[in-house]
Amino acid sequence: MASAGYPAFPSTEETLKHPAYPGTIWALEPHQKGKLPVAKDRGGPVNIAWEVHGDGPIKLVLIMGLVGALTSWQRQTKYFGHDRGDKYSVLLIDNRGIGGSDKPLSRYSTSEMALDVIEVLEHIGWTSDRQLNVAGISMGGMIAQEMAMRIPKRLQSLSLLCTSAGLTQGAKGVFETLSERVGFIIPKSMERNISDTGLQLFTPEWLAAPDSEILPEPGVTPRCGPPPPEVGPAYRLFDSNFQRFQAQELTKRLDPDTFTTGGLMCQLTAAGLHRKSDEQLRQIADTVGRERILVMHGTRDNMIKLHNGERLIQVMRPGVGLIEDGMGHAPPMERAQWFNSVLEERLGMWTKIVDE
């Protein structure tokens, strides 16, 4: 299935047999990694998987959205933590409920997930004032808001990407709406679920376009291992952007240790129940500093509609408010080069701000 007027999406079988598939996830070697038992006094312990890529002075914390594993950031991991690893240190975590982290069946909240991240930050020693450049996308942006409520003075910057202070859908319940968008309530094949999710996250034009990934080069990209032998000496392109997304989803969903329905449901609840009032948003802006905040949203975001980003900009009055025409829900993938350059430019500005 594909959107009207575009070529049919490849089948699961076709993508699994594609020569690029075994090298879907790049062998980017972290400088540090571990699993930290957190939440010992919050109903835990819950083991949280984390990695740091790069050993540079600028600290970047990337927080992924609903059932997104830390490898979903691999374009940014490569760009900041490997190609520029002498300048940046990039912390990636698997939120509770996904990837290498524990997936307890309990009521998750964005505030609890924020405390998980803060405990990891304490563990790795990132505890100085104005040290952390926190960027969260979708549910990750909700977690970032909760972090900003708790440790505002430790943030050098706060980037809220395609996110919301509280999802409202009128008469239809938030949980129902979100569930439909991730294909949970309506039973579907994995193939249909992935294609439907792709159309929620990205524009159909981008999905149909040839795979435009800037691939790592083993031996050139620092701390990057080669792909599996069956791929050959170099990483390979897929036939389309959709197929690369599909491959990433398949590597995740076909691994029962990475993706579970229970983890999805628990994260879904956290995202659906997240609420921040206008007063709380203004408090974040005041304590972090408006000049340190970026809000980004796309006009063609089908997952979290544009009015959510517009509300954040209107209430928080951030130093940078970007409403990008024609952009979908996942700019770190859909517009990776542009996104990386925007973030890099802003990081250069934020590191120069001195509190009065």
XYZ file of C-alpha atoms in Angstrom:
356
model
C 0.000 0.000 0.000
C 1.109 3.574 -0.667
C -0.457 6.996 -0.720
C -2.547 7.812 -3.789
C -0.436 8.674 -6.811
C 2.765 7.149 -5.444
C 4.416 3.777 -6.135
C 3.381 0.823 -3.989
C 5.489 0.328 -0.888
C 7.793 -2.710 -0.902
C 6.630 -5.756 1.018
C 8.208 -6.913 4.247
C 9.683 -9.881 2.388
C 11.247 -7.674 -0.285
C 12.888 -5.444 2.315
C 14.151 -8.312 4.453
C 15.844 -9.708 1.312
C 17.290 -6.343 0.250
C 21.116 -6.367 0.237
C 21.191 -3.254 2.426
C 18.977 -4.741 5.160
C 21.634 -6.384 7.384
C 23.362 -2.983 7.602
C 20.228 -1.005 8.509
C 21.595 -0.140 11.961
C 25.054 1.375 11.711
C 27.865 0.001 13.888
C 28.547 3.312 15.634
C 30.731 2.486 18.614
C 29.896 4.550 21.712
C 32.604 6.059 23.885
C 30.669 4.901 26.959
C 27.612 2.737 27.502
C 25.829 0.900 30.247
C 22.607 -0.074 31.938
C 21.685 1.874 35.028
C 19.133 0.696 37.605
C 17.008 3.782 38.263
C 13.784 4.508 40.153
C 14.825 2.408 43.166
C 12.578 4.573 45.358
C 9.993 5.071 42.609
C 8.658 1.527 42.231
C 11.804 0.199 40.576
C 14.507 -0.634 39.982
C 14.160 -0.139 36.223
C 17.283 -0.721 34.137
C 17.841 2.056 31.586
C 20.187 1.474 28.648
C 22.341 4.462 27.728
C 25.210 5.379 25.417
C 27.509 8.383 25.057
C 28.969 9.046 21.604
C 31.776 11.571 21.331
C 33.959 13.073 24.028
C 33.714 16.775 23.195
C 32.822 19.582 25.617
C 29.313 20.374 24.284
C 26.823 18.019 25.948
C 23.809 17.008 23.846
C 20.964 14.887 25.279
C 18.639 13.355 22.661
C 15.281 11.958 23.819
C 13.261 9.826 21.413
C 9.487 9.590 21.044
C 6.901 6.825 21.304
C 8.554 3.368 21.073
C 11.549 4.894 19.313
C 14.830 3.171 20.153
C 18.041 5.141 20.589
C 19.185 3.927 17.156
C 16.427 6.124 15.680
C 18.865 8.995 16.301
C 21.679 7.345 14.294
C 21.898 10.175 11.746
C 22.475 12.664 14.568
C 24.676 10.206 16.469
C 26.962 9.964 13.437
C 26.931 13.709 12.710
C 27.530 15.019 16.232
C 29.051 12.088 18.131
C 31.340 10.642 15.438
C 32.019 13.107 12.589
C 32.336 15.877 15.221
C 32.983 13.775 18.316
C 35.856 16.003 19.443
C 33.370 18.855 19.817
C 30.243 17.084 21.102
C 29.293 14.385 23.568
C 25.878 12.897 22.764
C 23.845 11.014 25.370
C 21.275 8.575 23.996
C 18.917 6.525 26.130
C 16.259 3.934 25.531
C 13.247 5.174 27.464
C 11.628 2.648 29.777
C 9.448 0.399 27.622
C 11.708 0.089 24.555
C 15.053 -1.155 23.312
C 17.641 -2.309 25.811
C 15.793 -0.809 28.793
C 13.380 -2.653 31.044
C 9.722 -2.742 30.066
C 7.775 -3.029 33.318
C 4.013 -3.285 32.948
C 3.005 -0.315 35.066
C 1.642 3.163 34.673
C 4.324 5.275 32.988
C 4.337 9.058 33.081
C 6.475 11.616 31.310
C 7.567 12.942 34.719
C 8.805 9.477 35.795
C 10.598 9.053 32.458
C 12.238 12.463 32.950
C 13.497 11.349 36.363
C 14.947 8.246 34.665
C 16.976 10.495 32.350
C 18.077 12.733 35.233
C 19.362 9.690 37.147
C 21.420 8.660 34.108
C 22.820 12.206 33.909
C 23.828 12.017 37.584
C 25.479 8.654 36.960
C 27.649 9.897 34.080
C 28.507 13.123 35.905
C 26.724 15.643 33.710
C 25.627 17.768 36.647
C 27.005 21.289 36.076
C 24.888 24.393 35.588
C 24.119 25.322 31.973
C 25.754 22.140 30.692
C 22.928 20.205 29.007
C 21.523 20.785 25.548
C 18.313 18.751 25.749
C 16.406 17.949 22.549
C 13.257 15.844 22.658
C 10.980 14.819 19.821
C 7.268 13.982 20.152
C 6.858 12.118 23.476
C 10.558 12.872 24.007
C 9.669 16.562 23.912
C 7.140 15.941 26.678
C 9.841 14.233 28.740
C 12.131 17.211 28.017
C 9.465 19.594 29.382
C 9.400 17.594 32.617
C 13.188 17.728 32.824
C 13.058 21.490 32.369
C 10.601 21.749 35.266
C 13.025 19.904 37.541
C 16.558 20.997 36.520
C 16.096 24.247 34.559
C 19.428 25.790 35.537
C 21.376 22.758 34.293
C 20.001 23.293 30.795
C 22.126 25.222 28.337
C 19.252 24.845 25.884
C 15.894 23.135 25.386
C 14.692 22.019 21.940
C 11.050 20.918 21.724
C 10.561 19.117 18.436
C 7.154 18.247 16.982
C 5.688 17.920 20.455
C 2.845 19.088 22.667
C 2.109 20.392 26.144
C -1.002 18.207 26.211
C -2.822 16.418 23.429
C -6.482 17.311 23.058
C -8.731 15.878 20.366
C -12.156 17.219 21.281
C -14.860 14.589 21.639
C -12.555 11.717 20.659
C -10.331 10.600 23.515
C -6.620 11.252 23.339
C -5.831 7.614 24.065
C -8.129 6.445 21.281
C -6.677 8.907 18.804
C -3.060 8.066 19.642
C -3.814 4.351 19.588
C -5.300 4.610 16.124
C -2.268 6.544 14.933
C 0.143 3.864 16.038
C -2.172 1.126 14.730
C -2.922 -0.410 18.073
C -6.708 -0.503 18.365
C -7.319 -1.655 14.797
C -5.547 -5.017 14.377
C -3.318 -5.000 11.295
C -0.475 -6.965 9.846
C 2.992 -5.719 10.726
C 3.422 -4.726 7.087
C 0.283 -2.573 7.094
C 1.094 -1.165 10.517
C 4.533 0.001 9.359
C 3.208 1.570 6.154
C 0.413 3.355 8.046
C 2.896 4.588 10.647
C 5.165 5.860 7.874
C 2.322 7.932 6.455
C 1.655 9.406 9.911
C 5.297 10.331 10.434
C 6.413 11.466 6.982
C 5.114 13.133 3.851
C 4.236 10.739 1.001
C 6.603 12.563 -1.364
C 9.549 11.916 0.932
C 8.605 8.281 1.471
C 8.437 7.676 -2.288
C 11.726 9.431 -3.064
C 14.983 7.491 -3.542
C 16.899 6.754 -0.348
C 18.993 9.866 0.204
C 20.878 8.768 3.308
C 24.405 10.024 3.926
C 25.946 6.724 4.928
C 28.844 6.237 7.335
C 32.100 5.049 5.807
C 34.000 2.421 7.791
C 37.618 3.506 8.013
C 36.626 7.132 7.440
C 33.804 7.770 9.912
C 35.443 7.703 13.352
C 34.536 4.719 15.562
C 32.316 3.129 12.933
C 32.514 -0.582 12.306
C 31.760 -2.244 8.969
C 28.363 -3.673 8.086
C 27.818 -7.442 8.340
C 29.879 -9.392 5.769
C 26.877 -10.219 3.576
C 26.397 -6.480 2.889
C 29.941 -6.047 1.620
C 32.652 -3.625 2.745
C 30.373 -0.555 2.674
C 26.902 0.333 3.897
C 24.317 0.351 1.105
C 21.321 2.430 0.084
C 17.761 1.151 -0.015
C 15.452 1.784 -2.972
C 13.406 4.513 -1.247
C 13.195 6.531 1.940
C 10.179 4.438 2.935
C 12.170 1.239 2.595
C 14.889 2.546 4.919
C 12.239 3.517 7.487
C 10.554 0.132 7.014
C 13.882 -1.640 7.541
C 14.534 0.266 10.772
C 11.054 -0.621 12.007
C 11.529 -4.280 11.084
C 14.842 -4.551 12.935
C 13.022 -3.219 16.004
C 9.706 -5.067 15.781
C 11.170 -8.453 14.900
C 13.296 -8.422 18.054
C 11.134 -9.370 21.080
C 13.824 -8.023 23.422
C 13.496 -4.571 21.834
C 9.801 -4.072 21.100
C 6.801 -5.299 23.090
C 3.120 -4.467 22.919
C 3.183 -3.883 26.670
C 5.938 -1.297 26.372
C 3.996 0.441 23.606
C 0.841 0.592 25.730
C 2.677 1.947 28.770
C 4.446 4.675 26.756
C 1.188 5.489 24.989
C -0.451 6.143 28.348
C 2.384 8.454 29.395
C 2.115 10.514 26.206
C -1.676 10.641 26.342
C -1.780 11.870 29.934
C 0.977 14.493 29.631
C -0.274 17.962 30.558
C 1.499 21.256 31.031
C -0.529 24.393 31.730
C 0.259 27.785 30.247
C 1.547 28.810 33.663
C 3.924 25.832 33.756
C 5.141 26.525 30.226
C 5.867 30.137 31.166
C 7.712 28.888 34.260
C 9.920 26.700 32.027
C 10.580 29.636 29.714
C 11.425 31.928 32.637
C 13.741 29.516 34.434
C 15.512 27.971 31.434
C 15.588 31.314 29.605
C 13.618 32.068 26.458
C 16.758 32.728 24.428
C 17.817 29.135 25.183
C 14.632 27.524 23.823
C 13.828 26.274 20.319
C 10.379 25.030 19.277
C 10.076 23.284 15.900
C 6.956 21.950 14.170
C 5.944 20.998 10.641
C 2.799 22.112 8.862
C 2.201 18.541 7.632
C 2.655 16.749 10.936
C -0.032 14.061 10.986
C 0.922 12.640 14.385
C 0.893 15.765 16.564
C -0.992 18.489 14.765
C 0.456 21.934 14.112
C -1.681 23.767 16.689
C 0.301 22.000 19.439
C 3.556 23.601 18.313
C 1.835 26.933 17.754
C 0.603 26.893 21.353
C 4.122 26.261 22.652
C 5.457 29.182 20.616
C 2.615 31.490 21.616
C 2.884 30.753 25.343
C 6.635 30.235 25.784
C 7.803 32.887 23.298
C 11.039 30.957 22.621
C 14.174 32.499 21.189
C 13.620 30.378 18.080
C 10.193 29.257 16.893
C 10.280 27.378 13.590
C 7.092 26.447 11.751
C 8.389 24.579 8.719
C 6.182 24.491 5.656
C 5.639 21.006 4.254
C 7.491 19.197 7.027
C 6.146 16.071 8.694
C 6.591 14.679 12.210
C 10.207 13.442 12.090
C 12.687 16.071 10.814
C 15.734 14.204 12.234
C 14.993 11.605 9.550
C 12.983 13.415 6.878
C 15.222 16.498 6.820
C 18.320 15.134 8.515
C 20.906 17.420 6.898
C 18.807 20.538 7.467
C 17.934 19.497 11.004
C 21.549 18.783 11.922
C 22.706 22.132 10.523
C 19.955 24.048 12.384
C 20.818 22.313 15.640
C 24.547 22.816 15.123
C 24.081 26.523 14.422
C 21.931 26.977 17.506
C 24.359 25.025 19.699
C 27.025 27.470 18.609
C 24.820 30.328 19.813
C 23.635 28.708 23.048
C 27.156 27.921 24.223
C 27.938 31.655 24.103
C 25.033 32.798 26.294
C 26.122 34.004 29.731
C 23.534 34.347 32.518
C 23.271 37.830 33.898
